[in-house]
Short mmCIF file of C-alpha atoms in Angstrom, two decimals:
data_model
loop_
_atom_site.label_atom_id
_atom_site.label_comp_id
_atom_site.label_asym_id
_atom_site.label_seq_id
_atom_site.Cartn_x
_atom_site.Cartn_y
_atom_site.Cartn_z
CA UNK W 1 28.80 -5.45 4.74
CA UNK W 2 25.84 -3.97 2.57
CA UNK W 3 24.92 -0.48 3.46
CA UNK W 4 21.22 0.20 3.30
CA UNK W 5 20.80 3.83 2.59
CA UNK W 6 18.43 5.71 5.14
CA UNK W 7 17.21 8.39 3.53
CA UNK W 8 13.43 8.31 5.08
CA UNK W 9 11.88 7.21 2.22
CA UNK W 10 9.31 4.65 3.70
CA UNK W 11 10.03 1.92 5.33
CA UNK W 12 12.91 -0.85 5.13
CA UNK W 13 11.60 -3.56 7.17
CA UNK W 14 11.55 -5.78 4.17
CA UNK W 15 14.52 -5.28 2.17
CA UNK W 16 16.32 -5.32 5.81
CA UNK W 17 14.01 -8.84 6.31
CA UNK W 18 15.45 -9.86 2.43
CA UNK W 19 18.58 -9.51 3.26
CA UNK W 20 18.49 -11.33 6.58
CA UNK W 21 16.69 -14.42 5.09
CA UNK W 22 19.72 -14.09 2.74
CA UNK W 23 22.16 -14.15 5.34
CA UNK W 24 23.83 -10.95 4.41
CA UNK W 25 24.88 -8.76 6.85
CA UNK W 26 23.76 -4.99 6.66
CA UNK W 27 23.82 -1.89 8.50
CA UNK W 28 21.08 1.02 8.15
CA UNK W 29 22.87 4.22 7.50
CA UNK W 30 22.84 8.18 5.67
CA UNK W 31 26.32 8.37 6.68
CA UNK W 32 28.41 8.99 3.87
CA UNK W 33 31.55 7.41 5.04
CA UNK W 34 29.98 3.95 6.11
CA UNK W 35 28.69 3.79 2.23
CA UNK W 36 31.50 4.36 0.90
CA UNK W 37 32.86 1.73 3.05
CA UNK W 38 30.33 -1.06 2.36
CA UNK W 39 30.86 -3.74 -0.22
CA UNK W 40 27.33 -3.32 -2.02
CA UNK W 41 24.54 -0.64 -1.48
CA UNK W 42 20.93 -0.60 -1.60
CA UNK W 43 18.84 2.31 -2.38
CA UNK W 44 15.85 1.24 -1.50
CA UNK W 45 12.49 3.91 -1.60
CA UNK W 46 8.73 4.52 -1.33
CA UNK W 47 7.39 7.81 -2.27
CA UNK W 48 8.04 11.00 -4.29
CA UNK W 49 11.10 11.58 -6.58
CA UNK W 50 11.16 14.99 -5.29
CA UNK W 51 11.08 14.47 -1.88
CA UNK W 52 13.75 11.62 -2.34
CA UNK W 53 16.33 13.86 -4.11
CA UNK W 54 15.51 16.72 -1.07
CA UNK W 55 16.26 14.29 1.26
CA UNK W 56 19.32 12.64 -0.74
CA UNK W 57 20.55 16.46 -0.84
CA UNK W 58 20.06 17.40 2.45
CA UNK W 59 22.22 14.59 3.61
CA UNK W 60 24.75 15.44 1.41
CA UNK W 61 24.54 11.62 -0.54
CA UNK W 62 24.20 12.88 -3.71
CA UNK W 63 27.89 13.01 -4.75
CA UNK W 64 28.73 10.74 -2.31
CA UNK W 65 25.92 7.98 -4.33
CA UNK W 66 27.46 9.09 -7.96
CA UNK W 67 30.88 8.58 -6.76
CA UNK W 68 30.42 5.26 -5.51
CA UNK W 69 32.46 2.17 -7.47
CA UNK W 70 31.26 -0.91 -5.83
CA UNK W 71 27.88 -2.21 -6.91
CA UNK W 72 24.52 -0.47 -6.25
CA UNK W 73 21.28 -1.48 -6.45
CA UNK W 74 18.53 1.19 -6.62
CA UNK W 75 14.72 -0.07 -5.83
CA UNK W 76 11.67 1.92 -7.18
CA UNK W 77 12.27 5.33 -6.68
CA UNK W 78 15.99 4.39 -5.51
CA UNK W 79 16.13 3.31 -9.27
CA UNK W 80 14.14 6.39 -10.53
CA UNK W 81 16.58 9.15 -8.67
CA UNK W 82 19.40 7.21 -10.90
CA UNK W 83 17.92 8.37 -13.80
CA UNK W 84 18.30 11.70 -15.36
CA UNK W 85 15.37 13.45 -14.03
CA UNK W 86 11.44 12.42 -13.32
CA UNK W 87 8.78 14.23 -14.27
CA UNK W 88 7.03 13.64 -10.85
CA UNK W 89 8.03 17.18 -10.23
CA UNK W 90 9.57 17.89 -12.31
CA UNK W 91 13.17 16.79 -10.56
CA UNK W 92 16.22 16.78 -12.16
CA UNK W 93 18.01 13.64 -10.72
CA UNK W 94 21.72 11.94 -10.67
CA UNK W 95 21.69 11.26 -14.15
CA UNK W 96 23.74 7.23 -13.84
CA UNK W 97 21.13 5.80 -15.97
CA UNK W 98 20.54 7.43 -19.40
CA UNK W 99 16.72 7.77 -19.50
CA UNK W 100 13.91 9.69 -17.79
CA UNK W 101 10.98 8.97 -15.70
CA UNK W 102 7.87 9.68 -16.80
CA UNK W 103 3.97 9.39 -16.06
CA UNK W 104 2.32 6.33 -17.03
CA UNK W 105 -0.03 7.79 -20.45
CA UNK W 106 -3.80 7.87 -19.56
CA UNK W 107 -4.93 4.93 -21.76
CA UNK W 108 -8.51 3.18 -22.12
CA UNK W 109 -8.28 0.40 -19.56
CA UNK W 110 -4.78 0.83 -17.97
CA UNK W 111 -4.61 1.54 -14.28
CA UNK W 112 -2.36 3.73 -12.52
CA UNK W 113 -0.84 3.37 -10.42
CA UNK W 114 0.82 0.04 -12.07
CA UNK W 115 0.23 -2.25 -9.03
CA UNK W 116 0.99 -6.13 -8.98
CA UNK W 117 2.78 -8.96 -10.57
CA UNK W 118 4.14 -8.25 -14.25
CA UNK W 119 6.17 -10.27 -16.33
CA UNK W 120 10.23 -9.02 -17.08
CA UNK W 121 11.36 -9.74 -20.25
CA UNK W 122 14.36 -9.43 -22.18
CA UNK W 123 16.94 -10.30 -19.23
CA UNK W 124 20.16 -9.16 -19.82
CA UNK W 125 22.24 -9.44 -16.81
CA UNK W 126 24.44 -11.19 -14.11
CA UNK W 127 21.32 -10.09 -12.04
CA UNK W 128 19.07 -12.57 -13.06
CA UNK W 129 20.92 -15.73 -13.51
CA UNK W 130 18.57 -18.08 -13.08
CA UNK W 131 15.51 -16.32 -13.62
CA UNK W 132 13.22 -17.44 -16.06
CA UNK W 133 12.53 -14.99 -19.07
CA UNK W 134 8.85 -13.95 -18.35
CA UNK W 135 9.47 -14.59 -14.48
CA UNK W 136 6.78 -12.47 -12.93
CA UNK W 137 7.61 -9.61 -10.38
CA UNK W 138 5.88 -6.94 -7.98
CA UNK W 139 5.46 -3.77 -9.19
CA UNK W 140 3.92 -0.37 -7.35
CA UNK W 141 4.24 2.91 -9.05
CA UNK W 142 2.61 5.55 -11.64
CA UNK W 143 6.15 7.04 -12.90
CA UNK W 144 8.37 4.47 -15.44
CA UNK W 145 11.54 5.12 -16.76
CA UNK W 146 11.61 4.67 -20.24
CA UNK W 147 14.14 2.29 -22.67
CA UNK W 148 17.59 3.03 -22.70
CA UNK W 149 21.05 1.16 -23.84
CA UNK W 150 20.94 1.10 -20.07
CA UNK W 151 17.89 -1.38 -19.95
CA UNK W 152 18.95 -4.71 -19.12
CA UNK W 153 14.77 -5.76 -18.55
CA UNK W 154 11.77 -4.93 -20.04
CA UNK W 155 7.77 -5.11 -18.72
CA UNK W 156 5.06 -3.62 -20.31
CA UNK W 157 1.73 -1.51 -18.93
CA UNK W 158 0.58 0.16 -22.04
CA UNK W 159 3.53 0.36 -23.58
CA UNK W 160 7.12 -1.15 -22.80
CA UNK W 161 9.44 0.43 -20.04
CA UNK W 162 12.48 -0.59 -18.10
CA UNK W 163 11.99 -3.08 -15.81
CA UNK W 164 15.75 -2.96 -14.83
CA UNK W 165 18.60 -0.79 -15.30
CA UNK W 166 22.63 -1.25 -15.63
CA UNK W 167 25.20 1.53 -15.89
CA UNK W 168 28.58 0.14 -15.15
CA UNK W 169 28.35 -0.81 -11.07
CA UNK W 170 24.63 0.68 -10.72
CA UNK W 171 21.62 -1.46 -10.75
CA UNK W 172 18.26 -0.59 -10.76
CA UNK W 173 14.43 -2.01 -10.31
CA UNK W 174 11.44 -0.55 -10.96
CA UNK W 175 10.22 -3.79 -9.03
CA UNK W 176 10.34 -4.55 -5.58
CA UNK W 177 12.36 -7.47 -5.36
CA UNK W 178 12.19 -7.55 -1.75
CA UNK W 179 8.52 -8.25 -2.16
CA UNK W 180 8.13 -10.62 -5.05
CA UNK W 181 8.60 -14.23 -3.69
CA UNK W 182 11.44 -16.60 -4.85
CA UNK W 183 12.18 -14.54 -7.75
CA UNK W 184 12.88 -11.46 -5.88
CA UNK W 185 14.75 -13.72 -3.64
CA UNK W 186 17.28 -15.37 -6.41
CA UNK W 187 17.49 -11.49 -7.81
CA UNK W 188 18.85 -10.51 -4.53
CA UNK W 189 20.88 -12.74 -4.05
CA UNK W 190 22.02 -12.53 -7.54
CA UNK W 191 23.09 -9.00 -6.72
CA UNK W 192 24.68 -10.28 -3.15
CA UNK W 193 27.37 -12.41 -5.66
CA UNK W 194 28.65 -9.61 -8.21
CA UNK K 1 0.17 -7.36 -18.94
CA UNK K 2 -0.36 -6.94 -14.92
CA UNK K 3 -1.57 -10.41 -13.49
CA UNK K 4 -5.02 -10.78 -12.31
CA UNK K 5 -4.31 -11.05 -8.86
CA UNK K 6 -5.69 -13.93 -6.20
CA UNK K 7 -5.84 -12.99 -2.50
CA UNK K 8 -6.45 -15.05 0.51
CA UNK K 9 -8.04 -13.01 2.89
CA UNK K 10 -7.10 -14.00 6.63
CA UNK K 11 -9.53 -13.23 9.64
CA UNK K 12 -7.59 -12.42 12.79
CA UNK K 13 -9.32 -12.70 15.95
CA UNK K 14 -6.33 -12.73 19.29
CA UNK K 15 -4.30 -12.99 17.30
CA UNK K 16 -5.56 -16.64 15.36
CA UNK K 17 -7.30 -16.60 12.30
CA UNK K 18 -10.89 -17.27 11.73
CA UNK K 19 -13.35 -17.00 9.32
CA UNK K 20 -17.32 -16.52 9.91
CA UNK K 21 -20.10 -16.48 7.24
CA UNK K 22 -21.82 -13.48 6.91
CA UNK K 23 -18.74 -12.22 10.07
CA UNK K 24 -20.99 -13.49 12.57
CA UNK K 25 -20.22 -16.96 12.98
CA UNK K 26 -16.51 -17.48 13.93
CA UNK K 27 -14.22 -20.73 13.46
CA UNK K 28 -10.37 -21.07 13.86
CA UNK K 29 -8.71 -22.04 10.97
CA UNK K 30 -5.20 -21.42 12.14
CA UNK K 31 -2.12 -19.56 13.01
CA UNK K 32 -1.84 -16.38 10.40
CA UNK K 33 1.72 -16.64 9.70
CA UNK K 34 2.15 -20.77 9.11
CA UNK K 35 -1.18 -20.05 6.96
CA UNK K 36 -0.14 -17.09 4.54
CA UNK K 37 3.47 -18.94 4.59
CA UNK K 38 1.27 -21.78 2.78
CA UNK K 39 -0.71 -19.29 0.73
CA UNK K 40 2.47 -17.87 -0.59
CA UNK K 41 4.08 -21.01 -1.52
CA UNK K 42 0.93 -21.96 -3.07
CA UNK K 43 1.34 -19.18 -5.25
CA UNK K 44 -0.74 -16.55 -3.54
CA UNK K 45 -0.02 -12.67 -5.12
CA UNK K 46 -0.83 -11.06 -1.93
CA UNK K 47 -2.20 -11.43 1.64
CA UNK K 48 -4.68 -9.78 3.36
CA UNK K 49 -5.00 -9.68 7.06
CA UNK K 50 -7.68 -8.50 8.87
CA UNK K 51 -8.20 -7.41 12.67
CA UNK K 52 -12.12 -8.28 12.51
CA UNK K 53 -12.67 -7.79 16.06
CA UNK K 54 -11.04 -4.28 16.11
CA UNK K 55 -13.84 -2.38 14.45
CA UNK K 56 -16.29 -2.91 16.87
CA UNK K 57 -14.84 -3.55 19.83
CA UNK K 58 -12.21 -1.16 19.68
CA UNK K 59 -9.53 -3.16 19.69
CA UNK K 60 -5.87 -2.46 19.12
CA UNK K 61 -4.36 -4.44 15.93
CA UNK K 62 -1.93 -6.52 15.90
CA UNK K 63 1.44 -4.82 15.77
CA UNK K 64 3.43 -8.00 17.01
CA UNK K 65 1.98 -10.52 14.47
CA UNK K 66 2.41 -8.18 11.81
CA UNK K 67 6.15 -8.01 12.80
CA UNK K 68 6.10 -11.65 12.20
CA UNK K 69 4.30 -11.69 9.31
CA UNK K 70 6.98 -8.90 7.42
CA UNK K 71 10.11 -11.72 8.45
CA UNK K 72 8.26 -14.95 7.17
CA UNK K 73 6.94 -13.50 4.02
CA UNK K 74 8.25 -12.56 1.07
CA UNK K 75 5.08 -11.51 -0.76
CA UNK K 76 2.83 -7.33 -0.33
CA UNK K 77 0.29 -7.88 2.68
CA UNK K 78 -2.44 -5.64 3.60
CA UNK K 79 -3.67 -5.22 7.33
CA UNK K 80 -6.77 -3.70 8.12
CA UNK K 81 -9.19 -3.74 10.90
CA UNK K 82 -9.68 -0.86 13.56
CA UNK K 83 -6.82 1.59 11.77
CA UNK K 84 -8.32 5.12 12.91
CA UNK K 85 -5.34 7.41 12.97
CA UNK K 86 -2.14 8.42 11.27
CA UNK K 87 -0.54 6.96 14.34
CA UNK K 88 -2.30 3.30 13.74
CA UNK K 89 -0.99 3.43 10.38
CA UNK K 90 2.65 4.67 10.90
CA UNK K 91 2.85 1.74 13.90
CA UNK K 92 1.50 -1.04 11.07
CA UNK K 93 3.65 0.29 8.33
CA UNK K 94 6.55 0.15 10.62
CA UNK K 95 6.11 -3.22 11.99
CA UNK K 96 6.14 -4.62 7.98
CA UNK K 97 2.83 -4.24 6.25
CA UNK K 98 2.88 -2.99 2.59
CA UNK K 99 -0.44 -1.57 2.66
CA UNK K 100 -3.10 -0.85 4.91
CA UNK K 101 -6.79 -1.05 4.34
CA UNK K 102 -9.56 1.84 5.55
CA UNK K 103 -12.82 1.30 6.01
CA UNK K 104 -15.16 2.77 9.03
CA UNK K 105 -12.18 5.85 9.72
CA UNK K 106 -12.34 7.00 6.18
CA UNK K 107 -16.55 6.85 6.43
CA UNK K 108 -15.79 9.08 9.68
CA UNK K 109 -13.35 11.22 8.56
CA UNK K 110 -12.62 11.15 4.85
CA UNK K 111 -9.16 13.32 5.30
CA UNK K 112 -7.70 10.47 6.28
CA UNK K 113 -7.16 9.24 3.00
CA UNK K 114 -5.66 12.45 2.21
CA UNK K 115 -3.39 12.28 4.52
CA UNK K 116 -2.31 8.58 4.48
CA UNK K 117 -1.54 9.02 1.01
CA UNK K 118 0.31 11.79 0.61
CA UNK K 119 2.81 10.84 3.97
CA UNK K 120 3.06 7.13 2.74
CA UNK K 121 2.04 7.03 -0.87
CA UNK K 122 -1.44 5.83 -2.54
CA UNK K 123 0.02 2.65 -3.00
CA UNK K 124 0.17 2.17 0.94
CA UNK K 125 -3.81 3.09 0.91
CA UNK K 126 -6.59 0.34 -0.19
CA UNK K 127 -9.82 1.95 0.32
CA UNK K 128 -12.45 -0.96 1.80
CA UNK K 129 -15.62 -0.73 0.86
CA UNK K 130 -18.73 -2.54 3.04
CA UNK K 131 -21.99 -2.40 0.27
CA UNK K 132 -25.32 -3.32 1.06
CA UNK K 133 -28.04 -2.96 -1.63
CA UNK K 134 -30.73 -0.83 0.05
CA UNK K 135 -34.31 -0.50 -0.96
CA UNK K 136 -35.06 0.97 -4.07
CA UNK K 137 -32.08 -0.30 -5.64
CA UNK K 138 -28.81 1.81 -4.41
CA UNK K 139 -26.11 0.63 -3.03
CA UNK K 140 -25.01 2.50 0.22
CA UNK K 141 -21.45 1.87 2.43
CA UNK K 142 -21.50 0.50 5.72
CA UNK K 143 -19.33 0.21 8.79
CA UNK K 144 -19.38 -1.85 11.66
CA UNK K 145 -18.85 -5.43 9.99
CA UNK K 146 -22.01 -4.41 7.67
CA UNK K 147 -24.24 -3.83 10.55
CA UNK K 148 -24.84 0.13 9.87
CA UNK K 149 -26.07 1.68 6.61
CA UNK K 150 -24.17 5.36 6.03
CA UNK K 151 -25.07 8.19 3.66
CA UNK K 152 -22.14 6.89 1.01
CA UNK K 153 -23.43 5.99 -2.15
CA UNK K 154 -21.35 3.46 -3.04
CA UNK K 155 -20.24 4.93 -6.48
CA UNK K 156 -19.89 8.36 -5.56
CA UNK K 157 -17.49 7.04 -2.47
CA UNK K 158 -15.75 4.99 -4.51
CA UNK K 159 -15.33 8.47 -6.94
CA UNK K 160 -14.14 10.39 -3.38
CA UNK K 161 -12.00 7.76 -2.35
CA UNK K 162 -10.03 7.55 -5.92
CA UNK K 163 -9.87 11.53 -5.55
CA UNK K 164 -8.42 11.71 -2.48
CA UNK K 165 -5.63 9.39 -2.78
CA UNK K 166 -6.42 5.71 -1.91
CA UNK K 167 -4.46 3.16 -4.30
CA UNK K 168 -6.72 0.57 -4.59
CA UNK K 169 -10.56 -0.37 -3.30
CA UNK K 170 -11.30 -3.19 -1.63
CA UNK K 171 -14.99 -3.87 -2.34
CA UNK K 172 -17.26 -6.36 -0.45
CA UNK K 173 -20.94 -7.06 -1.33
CA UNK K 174 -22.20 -7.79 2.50
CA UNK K 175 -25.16 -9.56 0.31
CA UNK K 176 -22.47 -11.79 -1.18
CA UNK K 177 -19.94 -12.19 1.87
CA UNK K 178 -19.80 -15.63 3.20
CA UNK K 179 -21.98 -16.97 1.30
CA UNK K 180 -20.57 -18.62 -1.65
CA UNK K 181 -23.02 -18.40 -4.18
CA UNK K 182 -20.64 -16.03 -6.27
CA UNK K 183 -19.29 -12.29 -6.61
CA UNK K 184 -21.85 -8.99 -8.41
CA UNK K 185 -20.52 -9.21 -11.76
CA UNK K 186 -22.52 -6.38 -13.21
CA UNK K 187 -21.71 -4.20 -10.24
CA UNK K 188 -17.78 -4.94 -10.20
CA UNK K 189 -18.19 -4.35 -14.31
CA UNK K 190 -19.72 -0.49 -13.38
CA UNK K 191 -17.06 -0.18 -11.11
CA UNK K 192 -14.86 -1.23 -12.83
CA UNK K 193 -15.40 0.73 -15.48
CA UNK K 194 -15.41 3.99 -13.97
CA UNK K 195 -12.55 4.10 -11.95
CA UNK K 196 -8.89 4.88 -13.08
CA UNK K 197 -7.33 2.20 -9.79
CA UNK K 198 -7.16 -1.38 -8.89
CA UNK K 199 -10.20 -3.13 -7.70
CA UNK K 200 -10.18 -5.75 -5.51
CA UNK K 201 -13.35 -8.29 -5.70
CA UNK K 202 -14.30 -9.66 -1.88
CA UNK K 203 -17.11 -11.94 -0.80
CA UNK K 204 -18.79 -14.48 -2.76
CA UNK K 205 -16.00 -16.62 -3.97
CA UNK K 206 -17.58 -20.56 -3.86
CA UNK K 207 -16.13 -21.82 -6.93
CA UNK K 208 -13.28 -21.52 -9.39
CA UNK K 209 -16.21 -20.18 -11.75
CA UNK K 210 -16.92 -17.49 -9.38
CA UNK K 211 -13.53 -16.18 -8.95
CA UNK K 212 -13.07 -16.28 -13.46
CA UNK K 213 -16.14 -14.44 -13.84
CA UNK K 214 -15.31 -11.69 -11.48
CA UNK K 215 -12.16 -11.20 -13.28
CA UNK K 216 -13.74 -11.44 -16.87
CA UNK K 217 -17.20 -9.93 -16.83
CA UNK K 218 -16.45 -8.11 -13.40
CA UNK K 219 -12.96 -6.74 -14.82
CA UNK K 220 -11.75 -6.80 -11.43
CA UNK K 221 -8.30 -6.31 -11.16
CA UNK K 222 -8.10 -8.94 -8.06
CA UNK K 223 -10.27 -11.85 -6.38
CA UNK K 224 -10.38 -11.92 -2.59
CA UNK K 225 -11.37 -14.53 -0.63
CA UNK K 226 -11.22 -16.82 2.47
CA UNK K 227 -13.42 -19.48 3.08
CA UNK K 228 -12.75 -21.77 0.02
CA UNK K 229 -9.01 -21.22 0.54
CA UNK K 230 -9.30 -21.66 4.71
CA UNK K 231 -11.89 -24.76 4.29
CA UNK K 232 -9.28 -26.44 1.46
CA UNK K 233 -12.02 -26.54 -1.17
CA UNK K 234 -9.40 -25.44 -3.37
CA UNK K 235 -5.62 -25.17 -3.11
CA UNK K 236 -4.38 -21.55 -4.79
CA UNK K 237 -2.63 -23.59 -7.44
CA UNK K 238 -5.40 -25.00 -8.57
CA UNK K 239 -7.32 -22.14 -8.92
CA UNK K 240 -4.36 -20.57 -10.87
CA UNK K 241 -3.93 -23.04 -13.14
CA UNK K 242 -8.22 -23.40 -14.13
CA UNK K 243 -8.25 -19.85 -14.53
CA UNK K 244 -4.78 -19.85 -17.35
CA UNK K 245 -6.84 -22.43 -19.08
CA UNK K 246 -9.33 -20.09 -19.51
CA UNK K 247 -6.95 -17.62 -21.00
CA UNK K 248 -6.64 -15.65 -17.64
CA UNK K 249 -3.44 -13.58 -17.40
CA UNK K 250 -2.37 -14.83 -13.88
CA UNK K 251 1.16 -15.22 -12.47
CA UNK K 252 2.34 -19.17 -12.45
#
């Protein structure tokens, strides 16, 4: 059973619609005894890293999320409340992956927010067996977290950032594999296997 | 490097889709989902679905086929079409769509951008934009499919819009729309060029030219469009593949 973490944070229609075309079964939940149950856990999120740690904290999931041993997978701000802390208010955060989030810089010619299909590079994972080196994915968001020993993908938007994050069971995204075709797909499911 | 992004624009009318030149004439081209299933596997980046009847005739969208859409796609998609209220947007982004698209509610009440972006994110907001170039050379918004002029100057909306929140604008040259005979350039360029988000090109698209100018000397960050795609002038892949030989960043 994967638990999919309810923590209103936008919507999970697709990731819930992912893992159904997967065949996985999942439950929707903020109840900190069927995550700790599940076998895997998504931490899926749309929004503000301050509101998502508020509502992490009012639900009492942030030591339950910390504590957990069997594999996690964090999705855009999911990933970014595993970092230390984002500068999108300046939150402090749970502090599994060993890097910050930060504000794309103001550049000539760079948009923000960082919206479409960007090449990963540097794969460095069981998560994306199969995946081409330079497979593109979906991005949406203005905050990165930076490189780390934790980085197991880079993209680049004015400079590089991580794509994808490891810290012993945790995984992260800054992408929306939910959302970015067969790739996503195989990532998923790549994730469903460890 | 982000992609330049290519996006098939589907016209829903009842729930089919349909395209008309100039949105007047209307033909049905198909059922949305089995088309933007195709799109996708043709290597679309993103979907647009639009509601075109809903503007002016009031009509609810399309809540069930966007439920569909969410379960048989695995790619963003944009509705649009008669959204109004918070509520039409909370009902849309809960039946599956990634973002939703603005056009006559934010000319009526330009809050609304405010407020859809800071409950849902500015990602979840694209901004469309109706232009018509009016005597004496500026280029004013419209509503109502084109039909009615508004006080908006384009490029001072377009400034508002960015301000308030919206993620991305959607612009469409209602001179260019439907007819094929190619996208602004020069006005996507001065767009472009003075706005800090994504813009999406719309309306004009008749060849693969058309689509690799607007992206090159129009420095739009996306090309819409419908009729070549709906009519099978060209498959997606094709157009993909002509515009990486022309050293076009695009996702293959």
């Amino acid at each position: 059973m994967i638990a999919i973490i309810d923590y209103k944070m936008g919507n999970l229609r697709s990731v819930k619609n992912a893992l159904y075309k997967l065949g996985a079964e999942y439950t929707v939940t903020d109840d900190p005894a069927a995550i700790i149950a599940a076998d895997k856990v998504l931490l899926p999120g749309v929004g503000y890293a301050g509101q998502a740690m508020a509502n992490l904290s009012e639900r009492g999931l942030m030591e339950v999320i910390r504590g957990l041993r069997q594999p996690v997978l964090g999705i855009c701000i999911g990933m970014q409340v595993l970092c230390r802390y984002s500068e999108e208010g300046d939150t402090p955060c749970l502090d599994v992956f060993d890097t910050d989030v930060r504000l794309f810089k103001a550049q000539e010619g760079l948009k923000v927010p960082h919206m479409g299909w960007n090449s990963i590079s540097n794969l460095d994972s069981k998560l994306f067996k199969g995946v081409d080196e330079g497979s593109y994915v979906y991005f949406v968001h203005s905050y990165r977290p930076g490189l780390c020993q934790d980085t197991i993908a880079t993209s680049n938007h004015g400079s590089l950032f991580s794509a994808a994050l490891k810290y012993e069971n945790f995984y992260g995204t800054q992408f929306h594999p939910e959302k970015s075709g067969d790739v996503g797909e195989k990532i998923l499911s790549n994730f469903l296997a460890l | 490097m982000v992609a330049k992004r290519i996006i098939p624009c589907l016209d829903v009318n009842e729930g089919r889709t349909v395209k008309g030149i100039n949105f007047v004439s209307l033909r049905d081209v198909g059922d949305p989902v089995e088309l933007g299933a195709h799109y996708a596997r043709e290597g679309a980046d993103e979907l647009v679905y639009l509601d075109i009847s809903a503007t002016h005739e009031g009509r609810h969208t399309f809540t069930k086929l966007v439920e569909r859409i969410a379960s048989h796609i695995n790619i963003p998609f944009t509705v649009g079409g008669g959204i109004s209220t918070m509520e039409d947007a909370e009902r849309l982004l809960d039946a599956g769509a990634d973002k939703i698209s603005v056009n006559s509610a934010a000319i009526a009440n330009p809050a609304i951008i405010d407020q859809l972006a800071s409950r849902y994110g500015c990602q979840f907001v694209v901004s469309a934009i109706d232009a018509k170039l009016t005597e004496g050379g500026r280029w004013l918004a419209t509503t109502h499919g084109g039909r009615r002029l508004t006080d908006k100057e384009l490029f001072a909306w377009a400034h508002e819009v960015q301000e308030r929140g919206a993620g991305e604008i959607l612009l469409t040259s209602m001179e260019h729309d439907g007819v094929r005979q190619g996208y602004p350039c020069d006005l996507f360029a001065e767009l472009c060029s003075q706005l800090s988000i994504p813009v999406i090109a719309s309306g004009g698209a008749g060849s693969i030219q058309d689509i690799a100018d607007v992206l090159t000397k129009g420095q739009a960050d996306a090309a819409l469009a419908a009729s070549i795609f709906h009519y099978g002038t060209y498959k997606i892949s094709e157009v993909k593949k002509a515009l990486a030989e022309q050293g076009i960043n695009v996702r293959i």
